[in-house]
Amino acid sequence: MRRGLRRHGLLMGNIFQPHAELAQVTELAADAAGKTADVSVWGVISDIVPTSVLTSLVNETVLQVIFFALVFGLCLSYMKISDDERIRTISTTMYNIFDCLSEIMMRVVRGIMQYAPIGVAVLICEVFAKNGAKVAGALVTVTVACFVGYAIHIVLAYGGLLKIYRIKIGTFFKEARTPFITAFVTRSSNATLPTTMTAAENLGVDKEVYAFSLPLGATINMDGTAIYQGVCAFFLVMSCFGRGLTFGEMGMIVLLATLASIGTAGVPGAGAIMLAMVMQGINMPIAEGTILAGAYAMILGINAILDMGRTALNVVGDLTCTCCVAKHTKFLREDSVLK
Ligand code: ASP
């Protein structure tokens, strides 16, 4: 299903074809005419296992780093519940170290992000100065494409799932409204977690289910982010190279975004950082001074608006899955309003 979501975003990209007519593109387009990024899905899959993690880190080979982190994290989580007390103790110590490192990094990133608006404003100024106000229309198309994608996803995917599991759609959305609005305003799945939990409780889901599924969902389930990445990747390639995405690149984006979103934090703006990683994965790194960096800055300029919609979608997705799992595993309370 998660792969379907990425295709969903790419579908919106193909329908709306969002792109900006950027200066320099004509020269670049001549260069890039018919030339596609040198990627094949099988090539990437076979390249995903790192021979040396340090080399992957130094070379910024994103996919290999994510792959290693997933394997490392999975092993650590198994060790934490081992029967052997020694293994449990050392793995908990290791976990605490990583937890601490993660908190430190969060603070560093938050500190840097305070100054990000200045950098984004300067980059956008440069893009508008070079290309004129006409590029604003492209940003409107990106926004519309994303929000239409979000809306279709709510109706088809969530509505469909609720219907399959015979959960009353009206009752569900009445309760989901508060976490939806909270997520829209805070732009953070994590910050919305207490509200989402209350909604799950009110919907009659057993705490045993939602206490596990909602934090997990807030960490790894990012439907809205996936749709956003599909649309924006399309925008970046079309604006900078004057062409759409090839099937190979679309397959790559599906794969990369699926893996990368697992590692995305449920905090404001995380999806935009992920987008840069996805672009790097299809051999189109967003390097300083390139036209791609200018187009990416344009996306960053409207990131807050796009983030509101995608976070609301992410949160409603977590709640939908939680209710469906609870219904399937019979963890809905007798007095559940869903019955
Ligand atoms: N803000 C989103 C969330 O918290 C993540 C993102 O930026 O896509 O779910």
mmCIF file of C-alpha atoms in Angstrom, residues 48 98 168 195-196 237 294:
data_model
loop_
_atom_site.group_PDB
_atom_site.id
_atom_site.type_symbol
_atom_site.label_atom_id
_atom_site.label_comp_id
_atom_site.label_asym_id
_atom_site.label_seq_id
_atom_site.Cartn_x
_atom_site.Cartn_y
_atom_site.Cartn_z
ATOM 1 C CA ILE A 48 21.630 -1.103 -1.507
ATOM 2 C CA PHE A 98 21.524 6.690 20.262
ATOM 3 C CA LYS A 168 -18.931 4.108 10.371
ATOM 4 C CA THR A 195 -4.883 14.247 20.446
ATOM 5 C CA THR A 196 -4.808 11.241 18.092
ATOM 6 C CA VAL A 237 12.776 17.302 -12.829
ATOM 7 C CA GLY A 294 16.823 27.178 -7.021
#
